[in-house]
């Protein structure tokens, strides 16, 4: 690789653990406060990440139902255009990538999902879809443009999971502390292996590595669960890394897709992001 760009899939086979919230907060923080060039890719057909950015920045797709359409702008950019493209090199970037400015003057880009969840059926060919993100990043040399590309994954195993992992250098695993978390982490490792094996050619130059588990929605009461998970023999044997810093639970984040920590003055949450960011960079340098 002739670049320093890191492609990171944010993934867990369990729903509602904070994948999207952590992705949006971390990426936004890194572009706003750390001057990193960030691209987000929304690979979840539910498109929560996209809705969060659209809501906060007044955007929509023309087909979106919207009762406050007056002050929203229409964007054409969507991942659907990428899935539908027969020749990726002929696809212009503005059909796929939408740019944003953060409140304090930073900028970041997003490949928005679409709410037309029929897109799996509509799309021509699963094998092309699996390779589409990889090919897009490669063809348009996006690794030369960005410092980090974050891919928000769905909680189920599908063609999107494969599409996310093929271009990824790392995957980051948000885990909400719970008694079944150990099983979830083990299951994810199996899914990753099942994707890696038949696609070995994609991982020759950049072996896909587990960046680690970040505990999410962390409360003081969760500490005994976290200790229990970390001490599990099976996970120790698998050499799973657990972030020292946890993504804290906050009432401010519950069902508030329009809330961005970096736009507010909350030292507790900002410090949590800062520390996770530092740990990610240390971890990447160490791997
Ligand atoms: N740190 C946090 N503190 C409080 N609430 C949170 C936090 N992180 C996420 N949530 C809330 O938990 C719920 C699930 O979060 P999120 O949508 O990020 O999970 P997800 O893993 O992306 O879900 P899915 O699997 O459906 O994509 C949302 O209501 C969100 O607001
Ligand atoms: Mg999500």
Short mmCIF file of C-alpha atoms and ligand atoms in Angstrom, two decimals:
data_model
loop_
_atom_site.label_atom_id
_atom_site.label_comp_id
_atom_site.label_asym_id
_atom_site.label_seq_id
_atom_site.Cartn_x
_atom_site.Cartn_y
_atom_site.Cartn_z
CA UNK A 1 0.00 0.00 0.00
CA UNK A 2 1.37 3.41 -0.92
CA UNK A 3 -0.85 5.35 1.42
CA UNK A 4 -1.79 5.85 5.02
CA UNK A 5 -5.53 5.64 4.61
CA UNK A 6 -7.23 3.19 6.94
CA UNK A 7 -10.49 1.58 5.95
CA UNK A 8 -12.39 0.50 9.06
CA UNK A 9 -15.64 -1.47 9.11
CA UNK A 10 -17.68 -0.91 12.25
CA UNK A 11 -19.38 -4.22 12.77
CA UNK A 12 -21.18 -6.52 15.17
CA UNK A 13 -23.74 -9.18 14.28
CA UNK A 14 -25.98 -7.82 17.01
CA UNK A 15 -28.42 -4.97 16.36
CA UNK A 16 -28.76 -1.81 18.39
CA UNK A 17 -25.36 -1.94 20.10
CA UNK A 18 -24.31 1.55 19.00
CA UNK A 19 -22.45 0.86 15.75
CA UNK A 20 -23.99 3.80 13.95
CA UNK A 21 -23.75 6.17 16.90
CA UNK A 22 -20.09 5.37 17.51
CA UNK A 23 -19.29 5.63 13.77
CA UNK A 24 -20.93 9.02 13.39
CA UNK A 25 -19.51 10.48 16.60
CA UNK A 26 -15.99 9.22 16.11
CA UNK A 27 -15.76 10.17 12.44
CA UNK A 28 -17.33 13.56 13.01
CA UNK A 29 -15.00 14.23 15.94
CA UNK A 30 -11.97 13.25 13.87
CA UNK A 31 -12.90 15.56 11.01
CA UNK A 32 -14.03 18.42 13.25
CA UNK A 33 -11.38 18.32 15.96
CA UNK A 34 -8.45 16.42 14.45
CA UNK A 35 -8.49 17.67 10.87
CA UNK A 36 -8.67 14.14 9.50
CA UNK A 37 -10.11 13.58 6.04
CA UNK A 38 -13.02 11.24 6.64
CA UNK A 39 -15.32 9.32 4.32
CA UNK A 40 -18.31 7.54 5.82
CA UNK A 41 -19.98 4.74 3.90
CA UNK A 42 -23.48 3.75 4.98
CA UNK A 43 -23.85 0.08 4.14
CA UNK A 44 -26.86 -0.59 6.31
CA UNK A 45 -30.08 -0.73 4.24
CA UNK A 46 -31.82 0.95 7.19
CA UNK A 47 -29.60 3.98 6.44
CA UNK A 48 -29.56 5.33 9.99
CA UNK A 49 -26.20 6.98 9.55
CA UNK A 50 -27.43 8.75 6.44
CA UNK A 51 -30.61 9.89 8.18
CA UNK A 52 -28.55 11.28 11.00
CA UNK A 53 -26.41 13.41 8.68
CA UNK A 54 -29.32 14.36 6.42
CA UNK A 55 -31.37 15.47 9.42
CA UNK A 56 -28.58 17.52 10.88
CA UNK A 57 -27.52 19.13 7.60
CA UNK A 58 -30.91 19.55 5.89
CA UNK A 59 -30.58 17.11 3.02
CA UNK A 60 -32.76 14.44 1.48
CA UNK A 61 -33.07 12.21 -1.53
CA UNK A 62 -35.79 13.26 -3.97
CA UNK A 63 -37.82 10.11 -3.27
CA UNK A 64 -37.68 10.49 0.53
CA UNK A 65 -40.95 11.18 2.23
CA UNK A 66 -40.46 14.41 4.05
CA UNK A 67 -42.92 16.78 5.59
CA UNK A 68 -40.42 19.54 6.11
CA UNK A 69 -39.23 19.49 2.54
CA UNK A 70 -39.09 23.27 2.32
CA UNK A 71 -35.77 23.80 3.99
CA UNK A 72 -34.06 20.64 2.83
CA UNK A 73 -31.86 20.30 -0.19
CA UNK A 74 -31.97 17.36 -2.52
CA UNK A 75 -28.85 15.29 -3.11
CA UNK A 76 -28.43 12.75 -5.85
CA UNK A 77 -25.52 11.01 -4.17
CA UNK A 78 -26.31 7.46 -3.08
CA UNK A 79 -24.81 4.05 -2.73
CA UNK A 80 -27.56 2.78 -4.99
CA UNK A 81 -25.90 4.54 -7.93
CA UNK A 82 -22.73 2.63 -7.12
CA UNK A 83 -24.54 -0.71 -6.91
CA UNK A 84 -26.35 0.03 -10.19
CA UNK A 85 -23.30 1.21 -12.14
CA UNK A 86 -22.14 -1.12 -14.86
CA UNK A 87 -18.80 0.66 -15.31
CA UNK A 88 -17.50 2.13 -12.05
CA UNK A 89 -14.86 4.28 -13.70
CA UNK A 90 -17.56 6.14 -15.68
CA UNK A 91 -19.50 6.94 -12.54
CA UNK A 92 -19.01 10.56 -11.50
CA UNK A 93 -18.14 11.05 -7.85
CA UNK A 94 -21.02 13.42 -7.13
CA UNK A 95 -23.49 10.64 -7.95
CA UNK A 96 -22.05 8.73 -5.02
CA UNK A 97 -20.31 11.06 -2.55
CA UNK A 98 -21.89 13.96 -0.67
CA UNK A 99 -19.67 16.50 1.09
CA UNK A 100 -20.47 18.25 4.37
CA UNK A 101 -19.00 21.04 6.46
CA UNK A 102 -18.81 20.63 10.23
CA UNK A 103 -19.93 23.47 12.52
CA UNK A 104 -16.40 24.65 13.14
CA UNK A 105 -15.27 24.57 9.53
CA UNK A 106 -14.02 21.01 9.07
CA UNK A 107 -15.36 18.84 6.29
CA UNK A 108 -16.20 15.21 5.68
CA UNK A 109 -17.80 13.08 3.00
CA UNK A 110 -20.55 10.48 3.03
CA UNK A 111 -21.72 7.80 0.64
CA UNK A 112 -25.38 7.87 1.65
CA UNK A 113 -27.59 4.83 1.88
CA UNK A 114 -31.04 4.96 0.38
CA UNK A 115 -34.25 4.16 2.13
CA UNK A 116 -35.44 2.06 -0.78
CA UNK A 117 -34.68 -1.13 1.08
CA UNK A 118 -35.71 -3.08 -1.98
CA UNK A 119 -32.25 -2.43 -3.30
CA UNK A 120 -30.98 -5.92 -2.73
CA UNK A 121 -33.59 -7.42 -5.03
CA UNK A 122 -33.20 -4.68 -7.59
CA UNK A 123 -29.48 -4.93 -7.87
CA UNK A 124 -28.31 -7.03 -10.71
CA UNK A 125 -25.70 -9.29 -9.35
CA UNK A 126 -24.63 -10.19 -5.84
CA UNK A 127 -21.03 -10.87 -6.78
CA UNK A 128 -20.63 -7.42 -8.35
CA UNK A 129 -22.21 -5.88 -5.28
CA UNK A 130 -19.78 -7.65 -3.00
CA UNK A 131 -16.87 -6.08 -4.87
CA UNK A 132 -18.48 -2.72 -5.57
CA UNK A 133 -17.04 -0.75 -2.61
CA UNK A 134 -13.59 -2.26 -3.10
CA UNK A 135 -13.68 -1.41 -6.81
CA UNK A 136 -14.96 2.10 -6.20
CA UNK A 137 -12.22 2.91 -3.68
CA UNK A 138 -9.63 1.39 -5.97
CA UNK A 139 -10.79 2.92 -9.26
CA UNK A 140 -11.16 6.43 -7.87
CA UNK A 141 -7.99 6.12 -5.75
CA UNK A 142 -9.88 7.17 -2.65
CA UNK A 143 -7.11 5.90 -0.40
CA UNK A 144 -5.09 8.87 -1.59
CA UNK A 145 -7.87 11.26 -0.65
CA UNK A 146 -8.87 10.20 2.87
CA UNK A 147 -7.17 9.50 6.19
CA UNK A 148 -9.98 7.22 7.35
CA UNK A 149 -12.89 5.52 5.63
CA UNK A 150 -15.52 4.30 8.11
CA UNK A 151 -18.05 1.74 6.94
CA UNK A 152 -21.21 1.39 9.04
CA UNK A 153 -22.36 -2.23 8.72
CA UNK A 154 -25.76 -3.89 9.16
CA UNK A 155 -26.24 -6.32 12.08
CA UNK A 156 -26.95 -9.30 9.84
CA UNK A 157 -24.72 -11.29 7.56
CA UNK A 158 -25.42 -10.44 3.94
CA UNK A 159 -23.85 -9.27 0.72
CA UNK A 160 -23.32 -5.89 2.47
CA UNK A 161 -21.12 -7.47 5.11
CA UNK A 162 -18.89 -8.87 2.38
CA UNK A 163 -18.95 -5.55 0.51
CA UNK A 164 -17.76 -3.80 3.69
CA UNK A 165 -14.99 -6.20 4.62
CA UNK A 166 -13.32 -6.68 1.22
CA UNK A 167 -11.86 -3.14 1.15
CA UNK A 168 -11.25 -2.97 4.93
CA UNK A 169 -7.89 -2.95 6.68
CA UNK A 170 -9.53 -3.28 10.08
CA UNK A 171 -12.83 -3.91 11.75
CA UNK A 172 -13.90 -2.27 14.97
CA UNK A 173 -16.43 -4.04 17.18
CA UNK A 174 -18.83 -2.00 19.32
CA UNK A 175 -20.21 -4.20 22.09
CA UNK A 176 -22.90 -3.27 24.58
CA UNK A 177 -21.93 -5.07 27.80
CA UNK A 178 -24.31 -7.98 28.35
CA UNK A 179 -24.35 -11.64 29.26
CA UNK A 180 -24.48 -12.75 25.63
CA UNK A 181 -21.75 -10.42 24.40
CA UNK A 182 -19.11 -13.17 24.45
CA UNK A 183 -21.15 -15.29 22.05
CA UNK A 184 -21.63 -12.32 19.76
CA UNK A 185 -17.89 -11.63 19.60
CA UNK A 186 -17.16 -15.28 18.84
CA UNK A 187 -19.82 -15.37 16.16
CA UNK A 188 -18.41 -12.29 14.49
CA UNK A 189 -14.97 -13.89 14.31
CA UNK A 190 -16.55 -16.87 12.53
CA UNK A 191 -18.32 -14.61 10.06
CA UNK A 192 -15.09 -12.74 9.33
CA UNK A 193 -13.23 -16.01 8.73
CA UNK A 194 -16.01 -17.26 6.49
CA UNK A 195 -15.67 -14.10 4.39
CA UNK A 196 -11.87 -14.08 4.39
CA UNK A 197 -11.33 -17.63 3.20
CA UNK A 198 -12.99 -17.54 -0.22
CA UNK A 199 -11.76 -13.96 -0.78
CA UNK A 200 -8.14 -14.43 0.22
CA UNK A 201 -6.89 -12.45 -2.77
CA UNK A 202 -8.37 -9.24 -1.31
CA UNK A 203 -6.47 -9.69 1.93
CA UNK A 204 -3.04 -10.50 0.60
CA UNK A 205 -1.67 -6.97 0.77
CA UNK A 206 -3.77 -5.85 3.71
CA UNK A 207 -4.68 -8.65 6.07
CA UNK A 208 -7.99 -7.73 7.64
CA UNK A 209 -7.39 -7.26 11.37
CA UNK A 210 -9.62 -6.95 14.38
CA UNK A 211 -8.88 -3.49 15.78
CA UNK A 212 -10.66 -4.39 18.98
CA UNK A 213 -13.84 -4.27 21.01
CA UNK A 214 -15.13 -0.90 22.20
CA UNK A 215 -17.70 -1.20 24.94
CA UNK A 216 -20.64 1.07 24.19
CA UNK A 217 -23.42 2.62 26.22
CA UNK A 218 -21.11 2.13 29.17
CA UNK A 219 -22.49 2.84 32.63
CA UNK A 220 -20.75 2.36 35.98
CA UNK A 221 -23.05 -0.61 36.64
CA UNK A 222 -21.62 -2.29 33.50
CA UNK A 223 -18.16 -2.67 34.96
CA UNK A 224 -18.65 -6.20 36.33
CA UNK A 225 -19.99 -7.36 32.95
CA UNK A 226 -17.02 -5.79 31.18
CA UNK A 227 -14.61 -7.56 33.55
CA UNK A 228 -16.43 -10.84 33.01
CA UNK A 229 -16.23 -10.50 29.21
CA UNK A 230 -12.56 -9.53 29.20
CA UNK A 231 -11.66 -12.43 31.50
CA UNK A 232 -13.43 -15.04 29.35
CA UNK A 233 -10.96 -17.79 28.54
CA UNK A 234 -12.26 -18.29 25.01
CA UNK A 235 -11.81 -14.64 24.11
CA UNK A 236 -8.34 -14.62 25.64
CA UNK A 237 -7.44 -17.57 23.43
CA UNK A 238 -8.70 -15.60 20.44
CA UNK A 239 -6.45 -12.70 21.38
CA UNK A 240 -9.21 -10.13 21.19
CA UNK A 241 -8.13 -6.60 22.13
CA UNK A 242 -10.41 -4.61 24.41
CA UNK A 243 -10.22 -0.83 24.37
CA UNK A 244 -9.38 0.70 27.74
CA UNK A 245 -11.67 3.60 26.95
CA UNK A 246 -15.42 2.96 26.74
CA UNK A 247 -18.01 4.86 24.75
CA UNK A 248 -20.11 6.25 27.57
CA UNK A 249 -23.83 5.97 27.85
CA UNK A 250 -25.51 9.35 27.70
CA UNK A 251 -29.12 10.44 27.78
CA UNK A 252 -28.16 13.06 25.23
CA UNK A 253 -27.53 10.35 22.65
CA UNK A 254 -30.62 8.24 23.09
CA UNK A 255 -32.72 8.49 19.94
CA UNK A 256 -31.09 11.77 19.01
CA UNK A 257 -29.67 11.18 15.53
CA UNK A 258 -29.39 14.97 15.15
CA UNK A 259 -27.06 15.26 18.16
CA UNK A 260 -23.30 15.49 17.62
CA UNK A 261 -21.06 15.45 20.67
CA UNK A 262 -18.45 17.65 19.02
CA UNK A 263 -20.99 20.45 18.49
CA UNK A 264 -21.68 20.65 22.22
CA UNK A 265 -19.79 21.42 25.34
CA UNK A 266 -19.66 18.15 27.20
CA UNK A 267 -16.20 17.31 28.45
CA UNK A 268 -17.17 13.84 29.65
CA UNK A 269 -18.35 12.69 26.20
CA UNK A 270 -15.67 14.58 24.27
CA UNK A 271 -12.94 13.04 26.42
CA UNK A 272 -14.38 9.62 25.79
CA UNK A 273 -14.15 10.20 22.01
CA UNK A 274 -10.70 11.75 22.28
CA UNK A 275 -9.41 8.73 24.19
CA UNK A 276 -10.98 6.22 21.81
CA UNK A 277 -9.44 8.10 18.90
CA UNK A 278 -5.99 8.10 20.52
CA UNK A 279 -6.29 4.42 21.29
CA UNK A 280 -7.31 3.63 17.71
CA UNK A 281 -4.23 5.37 16.35
CA UNK A 282 -1.95 3.66 18.87
CA UNK A 283 -3.49 0.34 18.11
CA UNK A 284 -3.14 0.80 14.34
CA UNK A 285 0.50 1.77 14.71
CA UNK A 286 1.11 -1.26 16.89
CA UNK A 287 -0.53 -3.80 14.58
N1 LIG B 1 -23.46 6.00 23.96
C1 LIG B 1 -24.80 5.96 23.91
N2 LIG B 1 -25.55 6.46 24.92
C2 LIG B 1 -26.88 6.41 24.87
N3 LIG B 1 -27.59 5.88 23.87
C3 LIG B 1 -26.92 5.35 22.85
C4 LIG B 1 -25.49 5.36 22.80
N4 LIG B 1 -25.10 4.75 21.65
C5 LIG B 1 -26.23 4.39 21.02
N5 LIG B 1 -27.33 4.74 21.71
C6 LIG B 1 -28.73 4.50 21.36
O1 LIG B 1 -28.92 3.11 21.18
C7 LIG B 1 -29.78 2.86 20.09
C8 LIG B 1 -29.04 1.99 19.07
O2 LIG B 1 -27.92 2.70 18.60
P1 LIG B 1 -27.38 2.55 17.11
O3 LIG B 1 -28.45 2.83 16.13
O4 LIG B 1 -26.14 3.34 17.03
O5 LIG B 1 -27.05 0.99 17.11
P2 LIG B 1 -26.63 0.07 15.86
O6 LIG B 1 -25.75 -0.97 16.42
O7 LIG B 1 -26.11 0.89 14.76
O8 LIG B 1 -28.04 -0.54 15.45
P3 LIG B 1 -28.37 -1.38 14.10
O9 LIG B 1 -27.82 -2.74 14.33
O10 LIG B 1 -29.86 -1.36 14.04
O11 LIG B 1 -27.73 -0.69 12.96
C9 LIG B 1 -30.20 4.21 19.55
O12 LIG B 1 -31.43 4.57 20.10
C10 LIG B 1 -29.11 5.12 20.05
O13 LIG B 1 -29.58 6.44 20.21
MG1 LIG B 2 -26.76 1.01 12.78
#
